[in-house]
mmCIF file of C-alpha atoms in Angstrom:
data_model
loop_
_atom_site.group_PDB
_atom_site.id
_atom_site.type_symbol
_atom_site.label_atom_id
_atom_site.label_comp_id
_atom_site.label_asym_id
_atom_site.label_seq_id
_atom_site.Cartn_x
_atom_site.Cartn_y
_atom_site.Cartn_z
ATOM 1 C CA MET A 1 41.437 -14.120 23.915
ATOM 2 C CA TYR A 2 38.000 -15.648 23.322
ATOM 3 C CA LEU A 3 36.823 -14.619 26.800
ATOM 4 C CA LEU A 4 38.148 -11.093 26.287
ATOM 5 C CA ARG A 5 36.124 -10.726 23.110
ATOM 6 C CA TRP A 6 32.943 -11.758 24.888
ATOM 7 C CA LYS A 7 33.631 -9.353 27.739
ATOM 8 C CA THR A 8 34.164 -6.555 25.245
ATOM 9 C CA PHE A 9 30.957 -7.469 23.436
ATOM 10 C CA PHE A 10 28.855 -7.502 26.591
ATOM 11 C CA TRP A 11 30.478 -4.253 27.768
ATOM 12 C CA GLY A 12 29.537 -2.637 24.464
ATOM 13 C CA VAL A 13 25.974 -3.913 24.684
ATOM 14 C CA GLY A 14 25.719 -2.602 28.242
ATOM 15 C CA VAL A 15 26.933 0.853 27.164
ATOM 16 C CA VAL A 16 24.359 0.957 24.359
ATOM 17 C CA ILE A 17 21.534 -0.106 26.702
ATOM 18 C CA ALA A 18 22.568 2.453 29.322
ATOM 19 C CA ALA A 19 22.812 5.217 26.724
ATOM 20 C CA PHE A 20 19.361 4.427 25.367
ATOM 21 C CA ALA A 21 17.908 4.288 28.869
ATOM 22 C CA ILE A 22 19.279 7.790 29.544
ATOM 23 C CA TRP A 23 17.925 9.027 26.221
ATOM 24 C CA ALA A 24 14.508 7.459 26.863
ATOM 25 C CA GLY A 25 14.379 9.153 30.257
ATOM 26 C CA TYR A 26 15.160 12.464 28.588
ATOM 27 C CA VAL A 27 12.400 12.010 25.988
ATOM 28 C CA LEU A 28 9.885 11.045 28.692
ATOM 29 C CA HIS A 29 10.914 14.193 30.602
ATOM 30 C CA LEU A 30 10.246 16.287 27.478
ATOM 31 C CA ILE A 31 6.826 14.655 27.074
ATOM 32 C CA ALA A 32 5.925 15.338 30.696
ATOM 33 C CA ALA A 33 7.139 18.950 30.442
ATOM 34 C CA ILE A 34 5.063 19.662 27.362
ATOM 35 C CA GLU A 35 1.996 17.959 28.880
ATOM 36 C CA ALA A 36 2.329 20.163 31.977
ATOM 37 C CA THR A 37 2.133 23.328 29.897
ATOM 38 C CA ALA A 38 -0.316 22.159 27.227
ATOM 39 C CA VAL A 39 -3.218 24.412 28.149
ATOM 40 C CA ALA A 40 -5.680 26.360 26.039
ATOM 41 C CA ARG A 41 -5.004 29.965 25.006
ATOM 42 C CA ARG A 42 -6.289 32.203 22.272
ATOM 43 C CA ALA A 43 -5.015 31.628 18.750
ATOM 44 C CA ASP A 44 -6.071 32.062 15.126
ATOM 45 C CA VAL A 45 -6.803 28.367 14.553
ATOM 46 C CA ALA A 46 -6.614 24.953 16.208
ATOM 47 C CA ILE A 47 -4.862 22.203 14.252
ATOM 48 C CA VAL A 48 -6.238 18.775 15.057
ATOM 49 C CA LEU A 49 -3.682 16.103 14.245
ATOM 50 C CA GLY A 50 -5.134 13.023 12.621
ATOM 51 C CA ALA A 51 -5.284 9.513 14.048
ATOM 52 C CA ALA A 52 -6.918 6.266 13.021
ATOM 53 C CA ILE A 53 -10.367 6.141 11.454
ATOM 54 C CA TRP A 54 -12.638 3.122 11.566
ATOM 55 C CA GLY A 55 -14.456 2.931 8.256
ATOM 56 C CA ASP A 56 -16.190 6.264 7.917
ATOM 57 C CA LYS A 57 -15.985 7.123 11.622
ATOM 58 C CA PRO A 58 -13.166 8.488 13.791
ATOM 59 C CA SER A 59 -11.596 6.019 16.168
ATOM 60 C CA PRO A 60 -12.199 6.590 19.897
ATOM 61 C CA ALA A 61 -8.780 8.261 20.215
ATOM 62 C CA LEU A 62 -9.485 10.585 17.288
ATOM 63 C CA ARG A 63 -12.892 11.460 18.746
ATOM 64 C CA GLU A 64 -11.094 12.570 21.919
ATOM 65 C CA ARG A 65 -8.942 14.981 19.925
ATOM 66 C CA LEU A 66 -11.966 16.276 18.013
ATOM 67 C CA ASP A 67 -14.001 16.740 21.185
ATOM 68 C CA GLN A 68 -11.130 18.794 22.634
ATOM 69 C CA ALA A 69 -11.091 20.933 19.505
ATOM 70 C CA CYS A 70 -14.876 21.472 19.799
ATOM 71 C CA LEU A 71 -14.384 22.747 23.354
ATOM 72 C CA LEU A 72 -11.691 25.164 22.170
ATOM 73 C CA TYR A 73 -14.050 26.538 19.545
ATOM 74 C CA GLU A 74 -17.077 26.677 21.793
ATOM 75 C CA GLN A 75 -15.136 28.394 24.572
ATOM 76 C CA GLY A 76 -13.874 31.058 22.198
ATOM 77 C CA TYR A 77 -10.204 30.183 22.131
ATOM 78 C CA VAL A 78 -10.143 29.825 18.340
ATOM 79 C CA PRO A 79 -12.486 30.896 15.527
ATOM 80 C CA TYR A 80 -11.399 28.088 13.167
ATOM 81 C CA LEU A 81 -10.580 24.395 13.349
ATOM 82 C CA LEU A 82 -8.102 22.852 10.898
ATOM 83 C CA VAL A 83 -8.368 19.065 10.619
ATOM 84 C CA SER A 84 -5.346 17.307 9.163
ATOM 85 C CA GLY A 85 -4.975 13.780 7.843
ATOM 86 C CA GLY A 86 -4.739 12.066 4.495
ATOM 87 C CA THR A 87 -5.658 8.615 3.182
ATOM 88 C CA GLY A 88 -3.949 5.654 4.809
ATOM 89 C CA SER A 89 -2.844 2.454 3.109
ATOM 90 C CA ASP A 90 -5.845 0.576 4.555
ATOM 91 C CA THR A 91 -8.506 3.262 4.125
ATOM 92 C CA GLN A 92 -10.319 4.878 1.209
ATOM 93 C CA LEU A 93 -11.413 8.016 3.021
ATOM 94 C CA ALA A 94 -9.094 10.803 4.094
ATOM 95 C CA GLU A 95 -8.921 11.240 7.860
ATOM 96 C CA ALA A 96 -9.643 14.946 7.416
ATOM 97 C CA ALA A 97 -12.931 14.213 5.628
ATOM 98 C CA VAL A 98 -14.070 11.933 8.454
ATOM 99 C CA MET A 99 -12.985 14.487 11.013
ATOM 100 C CA LYS A 100 -14.918 17.241 9.291
ATOM 101 C CA GLU A 101 -18.121 15.178 9.235
ATOM 102 C CA TYR A 102 -17.744 14.513 12.954
ATOM 103 C CA LEU A 103 -17.319 18.229 13.703
ATOM 104 C CA LEU A 104 -20.315 19.097 11.562
ATOM 105 C CA ALA A 105 -22.424 16.600 13.497
ATOM 106 C CA LYS A 106 -21.206 18.273 16.701
ATOM 107 C CA GLY A 107 -22.573 21.594 15.458
ATOM 108 C CA ILE A 108 -19.409 23.308 14.219
ATOM 109 C CA PRO A 109 -20.305 25.539 11.205
ATOM 110 C CA GLU A 110 -18.835 24.285 7.943
ATOM 111 C CA GLN A 111 -17.245 27.670 7.179
ATOM 112 C CA ARG A 112 -15.256 27.366 10.400
ATOM 113 C CA ILE A 113 -13.673 24.038 9.427
ATOM 114 C CA ILE A 114 -10.564 23.880 7.205
ATOM 115 C CA THR A 115 -9.457 20.515 5.865
ATOM 116 C CA GLU A 116 -5.964 19.308 5.020
ATOM 117 C CA ASN A 117 -6.259 15.872 3.365
ATOM 118 C CA LYS A 118 -2.753 15.062 2.095
ATOM 119 C CA ALA A 119 -0.725 14.405 5.231
ATOM 120 C CA THR A 120 0.380 10.867 6.102
ATOM 121 C CA SER A 121 2.691 11.730 9.046
ATOM 122 C CA THR A 122 2.864 14.201 11.923
ATOM 123 C CA PHE A 123 5.457 16.289 10.084
ATOM 124 C CA GLU A 124 3.259 16.480 7.011
ATOM 125 C CA ASN A 125 0.244 17.308 9.229
ATOM 126 C CA LEU A 126 2.090 20.424 10.345
ATOM 127 C CA ALA A 127 3.827 21.303 7.091
ATOM 128 C CA TYR A 128 0.629 21.194 5.035
ATOM 129 C CA SER A 129 -1.295 22.960 7.814
ATOM 130 C CA LYS A 130 1.292 25.730 7.750
ATOM 131 C CA GLU A 131 0.594 26.270 4.050
ATOM 132 C CA LEU A 132 -3.137 26.586 4.777
ATOM 133 C CA MET A 133 -2.443 28.927 7.660
ATOM 134 C CA GLU A 134 -0.502 31.208 5.321
ATOM 135 C CA GLN A 135 -3.311 31.130 2.768
ATOM 136 C CA HIS A 136 -5.800 32.221 5.448
ATOM 137 C CA HIS A 137 -3.389 34.755 6.965
ATOM 138 C CA PHE A 138 -3.308 32.918 10.304
ATOM 139 C CA HIS A 139 -0.283 33.539 12.494
ATOM 140 C CA THR A 140 -0.822 31.399 15.621
ATOM 141 C CA ALA A 141 -2.164 27.907 16.114
ATOM 142 C CA LEU A 142 -3.090 25.534 18.892
ATOM 143 C CA VAL A 143 -1.905 21.987 18.162
ATOM 144 C CA VAL A 144 -4.397 19.461 19.501
ATOM 145 C CA SER A 145 -3.355 15.882 20.177
ATOM 146 C CA HIS A 146 -2.853 13.488 23.061
ATOM 147 C CA GLY A 147 -0.252 14.597 25.574
ATOM 148 C CA PHE A 148 2.344 11.927 24.733
ATOM 149 C CA HIS A 149 2.362 13.113 21.097
ATOM 150 C CA LEU A 150 2.856 16.813 21.706
ATOM 151 C CA ALA A 151 6.591 16.967 22.413
ATOM 152 C CA ARG A 152 7.370 15.549 18.961
ATOM 153 C CA ALA A 153 4.735 17.743 17.307
ATOM 154 C CA GLU A 154 6.126 20.870 18.965
ATOM 155 C CA ALA A 155 9.687 19.968 17.954
ATOM 156 C CA MET A 156 8.527 19.606 14.351
ATOM 157 C CA ALA A 157 6.598 22.895 14.513
ATOM 158 C CA ARG A 158 9.786 24.660 15.674
ATOM 159 C CA VAL A 159 11.667 23.250 12.687
ATOM 160 C CA LEU A 160 8.893 24.546 10.439
ATOM 161 C CA GLN A 161 9.058 27.941 12.207
ATOM 162 C CA MET A 162 5.422 27.828 13.228
ATOM 163 C CA ASP A 163 4.006 29.822 16.139
ATOM 164 C CA THR A 164 2.150 27.010 17.919
ATOM 165 C CA TYR A 165 0.928 26.149 21.387
ATOM 166 C CA PRO A 166 0.129 22.560 22.426
ATOM 167 C CA VAL A 167 -3.219 21.500 23.861
ATOM 168 C CA ALA A 168 -3.567 17.980 25.298
ATOM 169 C CA SER A 169 -6.779 15.994 24.924
ATOM 170 C CA SER A 170 -7.625 13.628 27.788
ATOM 171 C CA THR A 171 -8.094 9.963 27.028
ATOM 172 C CA GLN A 172 -9.988 6.982 28.284
ATOM 173 C CA SER A 173 -9.422 4.882 25.184
ATOM 174 C CA LEU A 174 -5.612 4.607 25.097
ATOM 175 C CA PHE A 175 -3.182 2.714 27.326
ATOM 176 C CA ILE A 176 -0.812 5.574 28.051
ATOM 177 C CA PRO A 177 2.302 3.607 29.189
ATOM 178 C CA TYR A 178 2.302 1.755 25.876
ATOM 179 C CA HIS A 179 1.889 4.901 23.841
ATOM 180 C CA LYS A 180 4.579 6.794 25.784
ATOM 181 C CA ALA A 181 7.019 3.945 25.214
ATOM 182 C CA ARG A 182 6.104 3.879 21.523
ATOM 183 C CA GLU A 183 6.516 7.654 21.371
ATOM 184 C CA VAL A 184 10.118 7.365 22.666
ATOM 185 C CA PHE A 185 10.952 5.405 19.522
ATOM 186 C CA ALA A 186 8.969 7.754 17.251
ATOM 187 C CA TYR A 187 10.693 10.811 18.757
ATOM 188 C CA THR A 188 14.077 9.098 18.370
ATOM 189 C CA LYS A 189 13.360 8.260 14.737
ATOM 190 C CA TRP A 190 12.372 11.890 14.100
ATOM 191 C CA LYS A 191 15.537 13.292 15.740
ATOM 192 C CA VAL A 192 17.768 10.884 13.827
ATOM 193 C CA SER A 193 16.160 11.892 10.526
ATOM 194 C CA GLU A 194 16.545 15.547 11.491
ATOM 195 C CA TRP A 195 20.246 15.159 12.332
ATOM 196 C CA LEU A 196 20.903 13.212 9.114
ATOM 197 C CA SER A 197 19.213 15.840 6.993
#
């Protein structure tokens, strides 16, 4: 009887591990599929999703997203850039304020930068950005982030009924295998919260 219980336990653990492995493979497939189609196109605005800031400067990863947004503006894909990010628990400045200063230093006109400084998550980035889009009568948006992040961002945009197109920024500052693995858990957490709500 004791041995049977242990066999049942290990069988159950094995099933859970196998199921998660299949799910993780599915999520990684979604990430790769979005990355493959995340190319620039014309839109009303580009939403730059926030990331970490270091003091009053964007982190290297955030600079990569902002540099991608600058290219979109300079190449005529969008007439406006919307930077989104609030104040973190360990910062005093809103990410959006730091992002705006960086874009101004890169030569983007102030009247072409829209700031959203309340968001503390990807979902809030998009939800608050949607409100600003409606205020400015924008209908379409490019969503700028690193490729591993875009599948979750696009899933959230669909829930919010936003007309968005992903654009991936390249990176030399991030270890992609780590961030893709981390994103599997972030995407899973998002889907669970969506199903429960």
